[in-house]
mmCIF file with all atom_site columns, C-alpha atoms and ligand atoms in Angstrom:
data_model
loop_
_atom_site.group_PDB
_atom_site.id
_atom_site.type_symbol
_atom_site.label_atom_id
_atom_site.label_alt_id
_atom_site.label_comp_id
_atom_site.label_asym_id
_atom_site.label_entity_id
_atom_site.label_seq_id
_atom_site.pdbx_PDB_ins_code
_atom_site.Cartn_x
_atom_site.Cartn_y
_atom_site.Cartn_z
_atom_site.occupancy
_atom_site.B_iso_or_equiv
_atom_site.pdbx_formal_charge
_atom_site.auth_seq_id
_atom_site.auth_comp_id
_atom_site.auth_asym_id
_atom_site.auth_atom_id
_atom_site.pdbx_PDB_model_num
ATOM   1   C CA . UNK A 1 1   ? -8.250  -10.981 -4.460  1.00 49.00 ? 1   UNK A CA 1
ATOM   2   C CA . UNK A 1 2   ? -10.540 -12.310 -7.116  1.00 64.00 ? 2   UNK A CA 1
ATOM   3   C CA . UNK A 1 3   ? -13.425 -10.366 -6.336  1.00 94.00 ? 3   UNK A CA 1
ATOM   4   C CA . UNK A 1 4   ? -11.806 -7.665  -7.247  1.00 97.00 ? 4   UNK A CA 1
ATOM   5   C CA . UNK A 1 5   ? -11.126 -9.211  -11.210 1.00 97.00 ? 5   UNK A CA 1
ATOM   6   C CA . UNK A 1 6   ? -14.149 -10.181 -10.854 1.00 97.00 ? 6   UNK A CA 1
ATOM   7   C CA . UNK A 1 7   ? -15.947 -6.830  -9.672  1.00 98.00 ? 7   UNK A CA 1
ATOM   8   C CA . UNK A 1 8   ? -13.245 -5.254  -11.995 1.00 98.00 ? 8   UNK A CA 1
ATOM   9   C CA . UNK A 1 9   ? -14.997 -6.809  -15.251 1.00 98.00 ? 9   UNK A CA 1
ATOM   10  C CA . UNK A 1 10  ? -18.861 -5.622  -14.246 1.00 98.00 ? 10  UNK A CA 1
ATOM   11  C CA . UNK A 1 11  ? -17.857 -2.690  -14.050 1.00 98.00 ? 11  UNK A CA 1
ATOM   12  C CA . UNK A 1 12  ? -16.508 -2.814  -17.726 1.00 98.00 ? 12  UNK A CA 1
ATOM   13  C CA . UNK A 1 13  ? -20.303 -4.339  -18.724 1.00 98.00 ? 13  UNK A CA 1
ATOM   14  C CA . UNK A 1 14  ? -21.350 -2.076  -16.640 1.00 98.00 ? 14  UNK A CA 1
ATOM   15  C CA . UNK A 1 15  ? -19.776 0.626   -18.369 1.00 98.00 ? 15  UNK A CA 1
ATOM   16  C CA . UNK A 1 16  ? -19.816 -0.730  -22.189 1.00 98.00 ? 16  UNK A CA 1
ATOM   17  C CA . UNK A 1 17  ? -23.638 -1.204  -21.638 1.00 98.00 ? 17  UNK A CA 1
ATOM   18  C CA . UNK A 1 18  ? -24.129 3.027   -20.457 1.00 98.00 ? 18  UNK A CA 1
ATOM   19  C CA . UNK A 1 19  ? -22.339 3.684   -23.059 1.00 98.00 ? 19  UNK A CA 1
ATOM   20  C CA . UNK A 1 20  ? -24.385 1.568   -25.649 1.00 98.00 ? 20  UNK A CA 1
ATOM   21  C CA . UNK A 1 21  ? -27.434 2.894   -23.999 1.00 98.00 ? 21  UNK A CA 1
ATOM   22  C CA . UNK A 1 22  ? -26.686 6.681   -24.305 1.00 98.00 ? 22  UNK A CA 1
ATOM   23  C CA . UNK A 1 23  ? -25.065 6.206   -28.094 1.00 98.00 ? 23  UNK A CA 1
ATOM   24  C CA . UNK A 1 24  ? -21.611 6.164   -26.847 1.00 98.00 ? 24  UNK A CA 1
ATOM   25  C CA . UNK A 1 25  ? -18.425 4.435   -27.965 1.00 98.00 ? 25  UNK A CA 1
ATOM   26  C CA . UNK A 1 26  ? -17.355 2.426   -24.737 1.00 97.00 ? 26  UNK A CA 1
ATOM   27  C CA . UNK A 1 27  ? -14.021 2.717   -25.812 1.00 97.00 ? 27  UNK A CA 1
ATOM   28  C CA . UNK A 1 28  ? -14.561 6.519   -24.970 1.00 97.00 ? 28  UNK A CA 1
ATOM   29  C CA . UNK A 1 29  ? -14.782 5.850   -21.474 1.00 98.00 ? 29  UNK A CA 1
ATOM   30  C CA . UNK A 1 30  ? -12.062 5.437   -19.287 1.00 98.00 ? 30  UNK A CA 1
ATOM   31  C CA . UNK A 1 31  ? -12.517 3.370   -16.118 1.00 98.00 ? 31  UNK A CA 1
ATOM   32  C CA . UNK A 1 32  ? -9.812  4.844   -13.367 1.00 99.00 ? 32  UNK A CA 1
ATOM   33  C CA . UNK A 1 33  ? -10.319 2.393   -10.681 1.00 98.00 ? 33  UNK A CA 1
ATOM   34  C CA . UNK A 1 34  ? -9.548  4.929   -6.751  1.00 98.00 ? 34  UNK A CA 1
ATOM   35  C CA . UNK A 1 35  ? -7.935  2.936   -4.422  1.00 98.00 ? 35  UNK A CA 1
ATOM   36  C CA . UNK A 1 36  ? -7.293  4.646   -1.799  1.00 97.00 ? 36  UNK A CA 1
ATOM   37  C CA . UNK A 1 37  ? -6.554  3.036   1.306   1.00 96.00 ? 37  UNK A CA 1
ATOM   38  C CA . UNK A 1 38  ? -6.464  0.045   -0.338  1.00 96.00 ? 38  UNK A CA 1
ATOM   39  C CA . UNK A 1 39  ? -3.463  -2.035  0.536   1.00 94.00 ? 39  UNK A CA 1
ATOM   40  C CA . UNK A 1 40  ? -0.548  -3.056  -2.191  1.00 93.00 ? 40  UNK A CA 1
ATOM   41  C CA . UNK A 1 41  ? -2.193  -7.034  -2.446  1.00 94.00 ? 41  UNK A CA 1
ATOM   42  C CA . UNK A 1 42  ? -5.234  -5.423  -4.149  1.00 96.00 ? 42  UNK A CA 1
ATOM   43  C CA . UNK A 1 43  ? -4.040  -2.684  -6.504  1.00 97.00 ? 43  UNK A CA 1
ATOM   44  C CA . UNK A 1 44  ? -1.726  -5.646  -7.543  1.00 96.00 ? 44  UNK A CA 1
ATOM   45  C CA . UNK A 1 45  ? -4.816  -7.799  -8.651  1.00 97.00 ? 45  UNK A CA 1
ATOM   46  C CA . UNK A 1 46  ? -6.333  -4.922  -10.679 1.00 98.00 ? 46  UNK A CA 1
ATOM   47  C CA . UNK A 1 47  ? -3.295  -4.398  -12.406 1.00 98.00 ? 47  UNK A CA 1
ATOM   48  C CA . UNK A 1 48  ? -3.096  -8.286  -12.504 1.00 97.00 ? 48  UNK A CA 1
ATOM   49  C CA . UNK A 1 49  ? -6.444  -7.604  -14.482 1.00 97.00 ? 49  UNK A CA 1
ATOM   50  C CA . UNK A 1 50  ? -5.492  -5.764  -16.899 1.00 97.00 ? 50  UNK A CA 1
ATOM   51  C CA . UNK A 1 51  ? -5.937  -2.312  -14.884 1.00 98.00 ? 51  UNK A CA 1
ATOM   52  C CA . UNK A 1 52  ? -3.459  0.181   -15.743 1.00 98.00 ? 52  UNK A CA 1
ATOM   53  C CA . UNK A 1 53  ? -5.806  3.906   -14.424 1.00 98.00 ? 53  UNK A CA 1
ATOM   54  C CA . UNK A 1 54  ? -5.477  4.208   -10.607 1.00 98.00 ? 54  UNK A CA 1
ATOM   55  C CA . UNK A 1 55  ? -7.117  6.844   -9.002  1.00 98.00 ? 55  UNK A CA 1
ATOM   56  C CA . UNK A 1 56  ? -5.572  8.353   -5.469  1.00 98.00 ? 56  UNK A CA 1
ATOM   57  C CA . UNK A 1 57  ? -6.455  11.178  -2.868  1.00 98.00 ? 57  UNK A CA 1
ATOM   58  C CA . UNK A 1 58  ? -3.016  11.472  -1.406  1.00 98.00 ? 58  UNK A CA 1
ATOM   59  C CA . UNK A 1 59  ? 0.304   11.938  -2.640  1.00 98.00 ? 59  UNK A CA 1
ATOM   60  C CA . UNK A 1 60  ? 2.491   10.561  0.447   1.00 98.00 ? 60  UNK A CA 1
ATOM   61  C CA . UNK A 1 61  ? 0.248   7.887   0.838   1.00 97.00 ? 61  UNK A CA 1
ATOM   62  C CA . UNK A 1 62  ? -0.077  6.901   -3.182  1.00 98.00 ? 62  UNK A CA 1
ATOM   63  C CA . UNK A 1 63  ? 3.918   7.586   -3.318  1.00 97.00 ? 63  UNK A CA 1
ATOM   64  C CA . UNK A 1 64  ? 4.480   4.930   -0.605  1.00 97.00 ? 64  UNK A CA 1
ATOM   65  C CA . UNK A 1 65  ? 2.331   2.176   -2.995  1.00 96.00 ? 65  UNK A CA 1
ATOM   66  C CA . UNK A 1 66  ? 3.029   2.863   -6.450  1.00 97.00 ? 66  UNK A CA 1
ATOM   67  C CA . UNK A 1 67  ? 6.264   3.840   -6.659  1.00 95.00 ? 67  UNK A CA 1
ATOM   68  C CA . UNK A 1 68  ? 7.705   0.435   -7.493  1.00 96.00 ? 68  UNK A CA 1
ATOM   69  C CA . UNK A 1 69  ? 4.908   -0.698  -9.084  1.00 96.00 ? 69  UNK A CA 1
ATOM   70  C CA . UNK A 1 70  ? 4.820   2.048   -11.611 1.00 97.00 ? 70  UNK A CA 1
ATOM   71  C CA . UNK A 1 71  ? 7.888   1.396   -12.281 1.00 96.00 ? 71  UNK A CA 1
ATOM   72  C CA . UNK A 1 72  ? 7.488   -2.163  -12.987 1.00 96.00 ? 72  UNK A CA 1
ATOM   73  C CA . UNK A 1 73  ? 4.256   -1.603  -14.952 1.00 97.00 ? 73  UNK A CA 1
ATOM   74  C CA . UNK A 1 74  ? 4.528   0.251   -18.869 1.00 97.00 ? 74  UNK A CA 1
ATOM   75  C CA . UNK A 1 75  ? 1.710   1.882   -19.355 1.00 97.00 ? 75  UNK A CA 1
ATOM   76  C CA . UNK A 1 76  ? 0.111   2.268   -15.725 1.00 98.00 ? 76  UNK A CA 1
ATOM   77  C CA . UNK A 1 77  ? -1.636  6.431   -15.555 1.00 98.00 ? 77  UNK A CA 1
ATOM   78  C CA . UNK A 1 78  ? -1.663  7.958   -11.706 1.00 98.00 ? 78  UNK A CA 1
ATOM   79  C CA . UNK A 1 79  ? -4.792  10.646  -11.614 1.00 99.00 ? 79  UNK A CA 1
ATOM   80  C CA . UNK A 1 80  ? -4.118  12.509  -7.763  1.00 99.00 ? 80  UNK A CA 1
ATOM   81  C CA . UNK A 1 81  ? -7.908  13.013  -7.826  1.00 98.00 ? 81  UNK A CA 1
ATOM   82  C CA . UNK A 1 82  ? -7.131  14.707  -4.284  1.00 98.00 ? 82  UNK A CA 1
ATOM   83  C CA . UNK A 1 83  ? -6.764  18.545  -2.954  1.00 98.00 ? 83  UNK A CA 1
ATOM   84  C CA . UNK A 1 84  ? -3.327  19.081  -3.454  1.00 98.00 ? 84  UNK A CA 1
ATOM   85  C CA . UNK A 1 85  ? -1.053  21.449  -0.806  1.00 97.00 ? 85  UNK A CA 1
ATOM   86  C CA . UNK A 1 86  ? 1.576   24.095  -2.434  1.00 97.00 ? 86  UNK A CA 1
ATOM   87  C CA . UNK A 1 87  ? 4.045   22.133  -0.331  1.00 98.00 ? 87  UNK A CA 1
ATOM   88  C CA . UNK A 1 88  ? 3.724   18.924  -2.036  1.00 98.00 ? 88  UNK A CA 1
ATOM   89  C CA . UNK A 1 89  ? 3.129   19.739  -5.323  1.00 98.00 ? 89  UNK A CA 1
ATOM   90  C CA . UNK A 1 90  ? 7.438   18.633  -6.819  1.00 98.00 ? 90  UNK A CA 1
ATOM   91  C CA . UNK A 1 91  ? 5.935   15.060  -4.585  1.00 98.00 ? 91  UNK A CA 1
ATOM   92  C CA . UNK A 1 92  ? 2.926   15.000  -7.430  1.00 98.00 ? 92  UNK A CA 1
ATOM   93  C CA . UNK A 1 93  ? 4.386   16.043  -10.646 1.00 98.00 ? 93  UNK A CA 1
ATOM   94  C CA . UNK A 1 94  ? 7.115   13.551  -10.059 1.00 98.00 ? 94  UNK A CA 1
ATOM   95  C CA . UNK A 1 95  ? 4.670   10.592  -9.662  1.00 98.00 ? 95  UNK A CA 1
ATOM   96  C CA . UNK A 1 96  ? 0.746   11.302  -11.159 1.00 98.00 ? 96  UNK A CA 1
ATOM   97  C CA . UNK A 1 97  ? 0.433   11.641  -14.693 1.00 98.00 ? 97  UNK A CA 1
ATOM   98  C CA . UNK A 1 98  ? -2.961  13.466  -14.557 1.00 98.00 ? 98  UNK A CA 1
ATOM   99  C CA . UNK A 1 99  ? -3.521  15.693  -11.678 1.00 98.00 ? 99  UNK A CA 1
ATOM   100 C CA . UNK A 1 100 ? -7.467  15.824  -11.350 1.00 99.00 ? 100 UNK A CA 1
ATOM   101 C CA . UNK A 1 101 ? -7.967  18.591  -8.449  1.00 98.00 ? 101 UNK A CA 1
ATOM   102 C CA . UNK A 1 102 ? -6.566  22.270  -10.394 1.00 98.00 ? 102 UNK A CA 1
ATOM   103 C CA . UNK A 1 103 ? -8.843  24.321  -7.988  1.00 98.00 ? 103 UNK A CA 1
ATOM   104 C CA . UNK A 1 104 ? -7.114  26.983  -7.784  1.00 98.00 ? 104 UNK A CA 1
ATOM   105 C CA . UNK A 1 105 ? -5.033  30.387  -9.463  1.00 97.00 ? 105 UNK A CA 1
ATOM   106 C CA . UNK A 1 106 ? -1.931  30.128  -6.392  1.00 98.00 ? 106 UNK A CA 1
ATOM   107 C CA . UNK A 1 107 ? -1.657  26.436  -6.991  1.00 98.00 ? 107 UNK A CA 1
ATOM   108 C CA . UNK A 1 108 ? -1.907  26.681  -11.006 1.00 98.00 ? 108 UNK A CA 1
ATOM   109 C CA . UNK A 1 109 ? 1.213   29.252  -10.341 1.00 98.00 ? 109 UNK A CA 1
ATOM   110 C CA . UNK A 1 110 ? 3.331   26.740  -8.508  1.00 98.00 ? 110 UNK A CA 1
ATOM   111 C CA . UNK A 1 111 ? 2.384   23.591  -10.345 1.00 98.00 ? 111 UNK A CA 1
ATOM   112 C CA . UNK A 1 112 ? 3.648   25.718  -13.322 1.00 98.00 ? 112 UNK A CA 1
ATOM   113 C CA . UNK A 1 113 ? 6.724   26.666  -11.154 1.00 98.00 ? 113 UNK A CA 1
ATOM   114 C CA . UNK A 1 114 ? 7.580   23.541  -10.559 1.00 98.00 ? 114 UNK A CA 1
ATOM   115 C CA . UNK A 1 115 ? 6.796   21.676  -13.703 1.00 98.00 ? 115 UNK A CA 1
ATOM   116 C CA . UNK A 1 116 ? 9.000   23.551  -15.760 1.00 98.00 ? 116 UNK A CA 1
ATOM   117 C CA . UNK A 1 117 ? 11.818  23.038  -12.947 1.00 98.00 ? 117 UNK A CA 1
ATOM   118 C CA . UNK A 1 118 ? 11.291  19.170  -13.329 1.00 98.00 ? 118 UNK A CA 1
ATOM   119 C CA . UNK A 1 119 ? 10.743  18.880  -17.315 1.00 98.00 ? 119 UNK A CA 1
ATOM   120 C CA . UNK A 1 120 ? 7.511   16.808  -16.375 1.00 98.00 ? 120 UNK A CA 1
ATOM   121 C CA . UNK A 1 121 ? 4.238   17.867  -17.026 1.00 98.00 ? 121 UNK A CA 1
ATOM   122 C CA . UNK A 1 122 ? 1.366   16.121  -16.089 1.00 98.00 ? 122 UNK A CA 1
ATOM   123 C CA . UNK A 1 123 ? -2.304  16.413  -17.729 1.00 98.00 ? 123 UNK A CA 1
ATOM   124 C CA . UNK A 1 124 ? -4.009  18.785  -15.033 1.00 98.00 ? 124 UNK A CA 1
ATOM   125 C CA . UNK A 1 125 ? -7.894  19.132  -14.671 1.00 98.00 ? 125 UNK A CA 1
ATOM   126 C CA . UNK A 1 126 ? -9.738  22.177  -13.618 1.00 99.00 ? 126 UNK A CA 1
ATOM   127 C CA . UNK A 1 127 ? -12.117 20.907  -10.538 1.00 98.00 ? 127 UNK A CA 1
ATOM   128 C CA . UNK A 1 128 ? -15.318 21.966  -9.896  1.00 98.00 ? 128 UNK A CA 1
ATOM   129 C CA . UNK A 1 129 ? -17.537 22.926  -6.998  1.00 98.00 ? 129 UNK A CA 1
ATOM   130 C CA . UNK A 1 130 ? -20.831 21.348  -9.047  1.00 98.00 ? 130 UNK A CA 1
ATOM   131 C CA . UNK A 1 131 ? -22.712 21.958  -6.499  1.00 98.00 ? 131 UNK A CA 1
ATOM   132 C CA . UNK A 1 132 ? -20.961 24.621  -4.687  1.00 98.00 ? 132 UNK A CA 1
ATOM   133 C CA . UNK A 1 133 ? -20.595 22.772  -1.679  1.00 97.00 ? 133 UNK A CA 1
ATOM   134 C CA . UNK A 1 134 ? -18.489 24.594  1.269   1.00 95.00 ? 134 UNK A CA 1
ATOM   135 C CA . UNK A 1 135 ? -16.597 21.560  2.552   1.00 94.00 ? 135 UNK A CA 1
ATOM   136 C CA . UNK A 1 136 ? -16.139 21.043  -0.986  1.00 95.00 ? 136 UNK A CA 1
ATOM   137 C CA . UNK A 1 137 ? -13.161 21.744  -2.638  1.00 96.00 ? 137 UNK A CA 1
ATOM   138 C CA . UNK A 1 138 ? -13.522 22.654  -6.191  1.00 98.00 ? 138 UNK A CA 1
ATOM   139 C CA . UNK A 1 139 ? -13.775 26.253  -8.329  1.00 98.00 ? 139 UNK A CA 1
ATOM   140 C CA . UNK A 1 140 ? -17.344 27.955  -8.688  1.00 98.00 ? 140 UNK A CA 1
ATOM   141 C CA . UNK A 1 141 ? -18.602 27.216  -11.481 1.00 98.00 ? 141 UNK A CA 1
ATOM   142 C CA . UNK A 1 142 ? -19.259 31.165  -11.823 1.00 98.00 ? 142 UNK A CA 1
ATOM   143 C CA . UNK A 1 143 ? -15.327 31.535  -11.993 1.00 98.00 ? 143 UNK A CA 1
ATOM   144 C CA . UNK A 1 144 ? -14.482 27.888  -13.888 1.00 98.00 ? 144 UNK A CA 1
ATOM   145 C CA . UNK A 1 145 ? -13.599 29.170  -16.797 1.00 98.00 ? 145 UNK A CA 1
ATOM   146 C CA . UNK A 1 146 ? -12.007 32.126  -16.062 1.00 98.00 ? 146 UNK A CA 1
ATOM   147 C CA . UNK A 1 147 ? -9.367  30.400  -14.061 1.00 98.00 ? 147 UNK A CA 1
ATOM   148 C CA . UNK A 1 148 ? -9.283  27.475  -16.954 1.00 98.00 ? 148 UNK A CA 1
ATOM   149 C CA . UNK A 1 149 ? -8.309  30.931  -19.232 1.00 98.00 ? 149 UNK A CA 1
ATOM   150 C CA . UNK A 1 150 ? -5.565  31.560  -16.429 1.00 98.00 ? 150 UNK A CA 1
ATOM   151 C CA . UNK A 1 151 ? -4.128  27.721  -16.581 1.00 98.00 ? 151 UNK A CA 1
ATOM   152 C CA . UNK A 1 152 ? -3.768  27.666  -19.828 1.00 98.00 ? 152 UNK A CA 1
ATOM   153 C CA . UNK A 1 153 ? -2.983  31.555  -21.552 1.00 97.00 ? 153 UNK A CA 1
ATOM   154 C CA . UNK A 1 154 ? -1.167  32.819  -18.262 1.00 97.00 ? 154 UNK A CA 1
ATOM   155 C CA . UNK A 1 155 ? 0.173   29.715  -16.919 1.00 98.00 ? 155 UNK A CA 1
ATOM   156 C CA . UNK A 1 156 ? 0.272   27.410  -19.491 1.00 98.00 ? 156 UNK A CA 1
ATOM   157 C CA . UNK A 1 157 ? -0.757  24.174  -18.003 1.00 98.00 ? 157 UNK A CA 1
ATOM   158 C CA . UNK A 1 158 ? -1.884  21.307  -19.982 1.00 98.00 ? 158 UNK A CA 1
ATOM   159 C CA . UNK A 1 159 ? -5.147  21.873  -18.765 1.00 98.00 ? 159 UNK A CA 1
ATOM   160 C CA . UNK A 1 160 ? -7.551  19.058  -20.537 1.00 98.00 ? 160 UNK A CA 1
ATOM   161 C CA . UNK A 1 161 ? -10.810 18.462  -19.133 1.00 98.00 ? 161 UNK A CA 1
ATOM   162 C CA . UNK A 1 162 ? -12.532 19.123  -15.949 1.00 99.00 ? 162 UNK A CA 1
ATOM   163 C CA . UNK A 1 163 ? -13.712 17.194  -13.148 1.00 99.00 ? 163 UNK A CA 1
ATOM   164 C CA . UNK A 1 164 ? -16.672 16.749  -10.371 1.00 98.00 ? 164 UNK A CA 1
ATOM   165 C CA . UNK A 1 165 ? -18.323 15.610  -8.024  1.00 98.00 ? 165 UNK A CA 1
ATOM   166 C CA . UNK A 1 166 ? -21.829 16.423  -7.533  1.00 98.00 ? 166 UNK A CA 1
ATOM   167 C CA . UNK A 1 167 ? -23.651 16.663  -4.164  1.00 97.00 ? 167 UNK A CA 1
ATOM   168 C CA . UNK A 1 168 ? -23.785 13.125  -1.775  1.00 94.00 ? 168 UNK A CA 1
ATOM   169 C CA . UNK A 1 169 ? -28.162 13.741  -2.149  1.00 94.00 ? 169 UNK A CA 1
ATOM   170 C CA . UNK A 1 170 ? -30.480 14.395  -5.365  1.00 95.00 ? 170 UNK A CA 1
ATOM   171 C CA . UNK A 1 171 ? -30.096 13.780  -8.766  1.00 97.00 ? 171 UNK A CA 1
ATOM   172 C CA . UNK A 1 172 ? -26.520 14.059  -9.592  1.00 98.00 ? 172 UNK A CA 1
ATOM   173 C CA . UNK A 1 173 ? -27.172 14.423  -13.661 1.00 98.00 ? 173 UNK A CA 1
ATOM   174 C CA . UNK A 1 174 ? -28.043 18.787  -13.535 1.00 98.00 ? 174 UNK A CA 1
ATOM   175 C CA . UNK A 1 175 ? -24.333 18.535  -11.771 1.00 98.00 ? 175 UNK A CA 1
ATOM   176 C CA . UNK A 1 176 ? -23.143 16.285  -14.670 1.00 98.00 ? 176 UNK A CA 1
ATOM   177 C CA . UNK A 1 177 ? -24.484 18.272  -17.286 1.00 98.00 ? 177 UNK A CA 1
ATOM   178 C CA . UNK A 1 178 ? -22.786 21.471  -15.823 1.00 98.00 ? 178 UNK A CA 1
ATOM   179 C CA . UNK A 1 179 ? -19.674 19.807  -15.560 1.00 98.00 ? 179 UNK A CA 1
ATOM   180 C CA . UNK A 1 180 ? -19.648 18.462  -19.602 1.00 98.00 ? 180 UNK A CA 1
ATOM   181 C CA . UNK A 1 181 ? -20.907 22.309  -20.688 1.00 98.00 ? 181 UNK A CA 1
ATOM   182 C CA . UNK A 1 182 ? -17.966 23.774  -18.786 1.00 98.00 ? 182 UNK A CA 1
ATOM   183 C CA . UNK A 1 183 ? -15.907 21.063  -21.217 1.00 98.00 ? 183 UNK A CA 1
ATOM   184 C CA . UNK A 1 184 ? -17.487 21.786  -24.425 1.00 98.00 ? 184 UNK A CA 1
ATOM   185 C CA . UNK A 1 185 ? -17.492 25.294  -23.725 1.00 98.00 ? 185 UNK A CA 1
ATOM   186 C CA . UNK A 1 186 ? -14.070 25.789  -22.832 1.00 98.00 ? 186 UNK A CA 1
ATOM   187 C CA . UNK A 1 187 ? -13.064 22.787  -25.742 1.00 98.00 ? 187 UNK A CA 1
ATOM   188 C CA . UNK A 1 188 ? -11.859 20.489  -22.739 1.00 98.00 ? 188 UNK A CA 1
ATOM   189 C CA . UNK A 1 189 ? -12.345 16.552  -24.035 1.00 98.00 ? 189 UNK A CA 1
ATOM   190 C CA . UNK A 1 190 ? -11.672 15.117  -20.525 1.00 98.00 ? 190 UNK A CA 1
ATOM   191 C CA . UNK A 1 191 ? -14.881 15.612  -18.472 1.00 98.00 ? 191 UNK A CA 1
ATOM   192 C CA . UNK A 1 192 ? -13.827 13.210  -15.330 1.00 99.00 ? 192 UNK A CA 1
ATOM   193 C CA . UNK A 1 193 ? -17.601 12.272  -13.279 1.00 98.00 ? 193 UNK A CA 1
ATOM   194 C CA . UNK A 1 194 ? -18.821 9.574   -12.018 1.00 98.00 ? 194 UNK A CA 1
ATOM   195 C CA . UNK A 1 195 ? -18.530 6.931   -8.386  1.00 98.00 ? 195 UNK A CA 1
ATOM   196 C CA . UNK A 1 196 ? -19.249 4.132   -7.069  1.00 98.00 ? 196 UNK A CA 1
ATOM   197 C CA . UNK A 1 197 ? -23.008 4.812   -7.183  1.00 96.00 ? 197 UNK A CA 1
ATOM   198 C CA . UNK A 1 198 ? -23.590 6.840   -10.312 1.00 97.00 ? 198 UNK A CA 1
ATOM   199 C CA . UNK A 1 199 ? -21.254 6.435   -13.048 1.00 98.00 ? 199 UNK A CA 1
ATOM   200 C CA . UNK A 1 200 ? -24.190 4.813   -15.360 1.00 98.00 ? 200 UNK A CA 1
ATOM   201 C CA . UNK A 1 201 ? -25.714 8.283   -14.892 1.00 98.00 ? 201 UNK A CA 1
ATOM   202 C CA . UNK A 1 202 ? -23.092 10.330  -15.624 1.00 98.00 ? 202 UNK A CA 1
ATOM   203 C CA . UNK A 1 203 ? -21.894 8.493   -18.431 1.00 98.00 ? 203 UNK A CA 1
ATOM   204 C CA . UNK A 1 204 ? -24.863 9.863   -19.885 1.00 98.00 ? 204 UNK A CA 1
ATOM   205 C CA . UNK A 1 205 ? -24.582 12.533  -19.254 1.00 98.00 ? 205 UNK A CA 1
ATOM   206 C CA . UNK A 1 206 ? -20.914 12.664  -20.828 1.00 98.00 ? 206 UNK A CA 1
ATOM   207 C CA . UNK A 1 207 ? -18.118 11.468  -18.505 1.00 98.00 ? 207 UNK A CA 1
ATOM   208 C CA . UNK A 1 208 ? -14.795 10.483  -20.310 1.00 98.00 ? 208 UNK A CA 1
ATOM   209 C CA . UNK A 1 209 ? -13.458 9.202   -17.403 1.00 98.00 ? 209 UNK A CA 1
ATOM   210 C CA . UNK A 1 210 ? -15.366 8.094   -14.206 1.00 98.00 ? 210 UNK A CA 1
ATOM   211 C CA . UNK A 1 211 ? -14.008 7.661   -11.060 1.00 98.00 ? 211 UNK A CA 1
ATOM   212 C CA . UNK A 1 212 ? -14.869 4.308   -9.091  1.00 98.00 ? 212 UNK A CA 1
ATOM   213 C CA . UNK A 1 213 ? -13.410 2.909   -6.055  1.00 98.00 ? 213 UNK A CA 1
ATOM   214 C CA . UNK A 1 214 ? -15.815 1.033   -3.673  1.00 97.00 ? 214 UNK A CA 1
ATOM   215 C CA . UNK A 1 215 ? -17.790 -1.080  -6.612  1.00 97.00 ? 215 UNK A CA 1
ATOM   216 C CA . UNK A 1 216 ? -14.111 -2.534  -7.427  1.00 98.00 ? 216 UNK A CA 1
ATOM   217 C CA . UNK A 1 217 ? -12.272 -2.978  -3.938  1.00 97.00 ? 217 UNK A CA 1
ATOM   218 C CA . UNK A 1 218 ? -14.930 -3.505  -1.490  1.00 93.00 ? 218 UNK A CA 1
ATOM   219 C CA . UNK A 1 219 ? -15.827 -0.571  1.023   1.00 88.00 ? 219 UNK A CA 1
ATOM   220 C CA . UNK A 1 220 ? -13.256 1.334   2.595   1.00 85.00 ? 220 UNK A CA 1
HETATM 221 C C1 . PLP B 2 .   ? -13.051 8.430   -3.316  1.00 59.71 ? 1   PLP B C1 1
HETATM 222 C C2 . PLP B 2 .   ? -13.171 8.630   -4.305  1.00 59.71 ? 1   PLP B C2 1
HETATM 223 C C3 . PLP B 2 .   ? -13.733 8.144   -5.429  1.00 59.71 ? 1   PLP B C3 1
HETATM 224 C C4 . PLP B 2 .   ? -14.660 6.705   -5.317  1.00 59.71 ? 1   PLP B C4 1
HETATM 225 O O1 . PLP B 2 .   ? -16.058 6.697   -4.751  1.00 59.71 ? 1   PLP B O1 1
HETATM 226 P P1 . PLP B 2 .   ? -16.161 5.737   -4.622  1.00 59.71 ? 1   PLP B P1 1
HETATM 227 O O2 . PLP B 2 .   ? -17.546 6.032   -4.275  1.00 59.71 ? 1   PLP B O2 1
HETATM 228 O O3 . PLP B 2 .   ? -15.543 4.461   -3.530  1.00 59.71 ? 1   PLP B O3 1
HETATM 229 O O4 . PLP B 2 .   ? -16.658 4.897   -6.146  1.00 59.71 ? 1   PLP B O4 1
HETATM 230 C C5 . PLP B 2 .   ? -13.800 9.036   -6.638  1.00 59.71 ? 1   PLP B C5 1
HETATM 231 N N1 . PLP B 2 .   ? -13.686 10.068  -6.537  1.00 59.71 ? 1   PLP B N1 1
HETATM 232 C C6 . PLP B 2 .   ? -12.931 10.999  -5.734  1.00 59.71 ? 1   PLP B C6 1
HETATM 233 C C7 . PLP B 2 .   ? -12.852 12.570  -6.282  1.00 59.71 ? 1   PLP B C7 1
HETATM 234 C C8 . PLP B 2 .   ? -12.851 10.383  -4.446  1.00 59.71 ? 1   PLP B C8 1
HETATM 235 O O5 . PLP B 2 .   ? -12.409 11.126  -3.684  1.00 59.71 ? 1   PLP B O5 1
#
């Protein structure tokens, strides 16, 4: 597992280099280590290497892997980066600190109800389907402003940013620019974009959070 520590160090250097090249403060970019499908030993190695922010795709997988470790690790922050079904909202609120995949009004309503009930308020990002791909989750870019407004004004959710995944093929830069623009015009501070293959480009376009999995933990 020493690979994990070495990979993390290399990625932190790449993040700093990309930030500096873009005239940005490296400290303004958070690395979300995506540990979906990775075993306990791998995430422990990352925690021991000083990584405190992690992304998981599935609520129950995350709970099994993280519940005890999170309780034992001050400062640990878990992000949900996979689609959230309404019947798992309660479990998601109990475990996650940031829910990056808020993408529809019905989910907003149920999140608001369950947060009030639990008296726990994970921050939320609105997921935008920047490439308008049929198979991808996320709100259509044309409806993003409206959904953000509904989440904040109607449901009083702590919406603090946006998240997006550009299409696999082609230049991601226009999609990154679009997502950053949606955040800016809505006064949102977090822009979660960029993965193992494209995080330097995302930083250039204004990412505040990059979600990196395989470059840290190896292929899944
Ligand atoms: C898996 C995943 C990532 C990480 O992808 P890598 O290519 O392994 O870095 C980032 N974001 C989301 C939403 C993911 O599902």
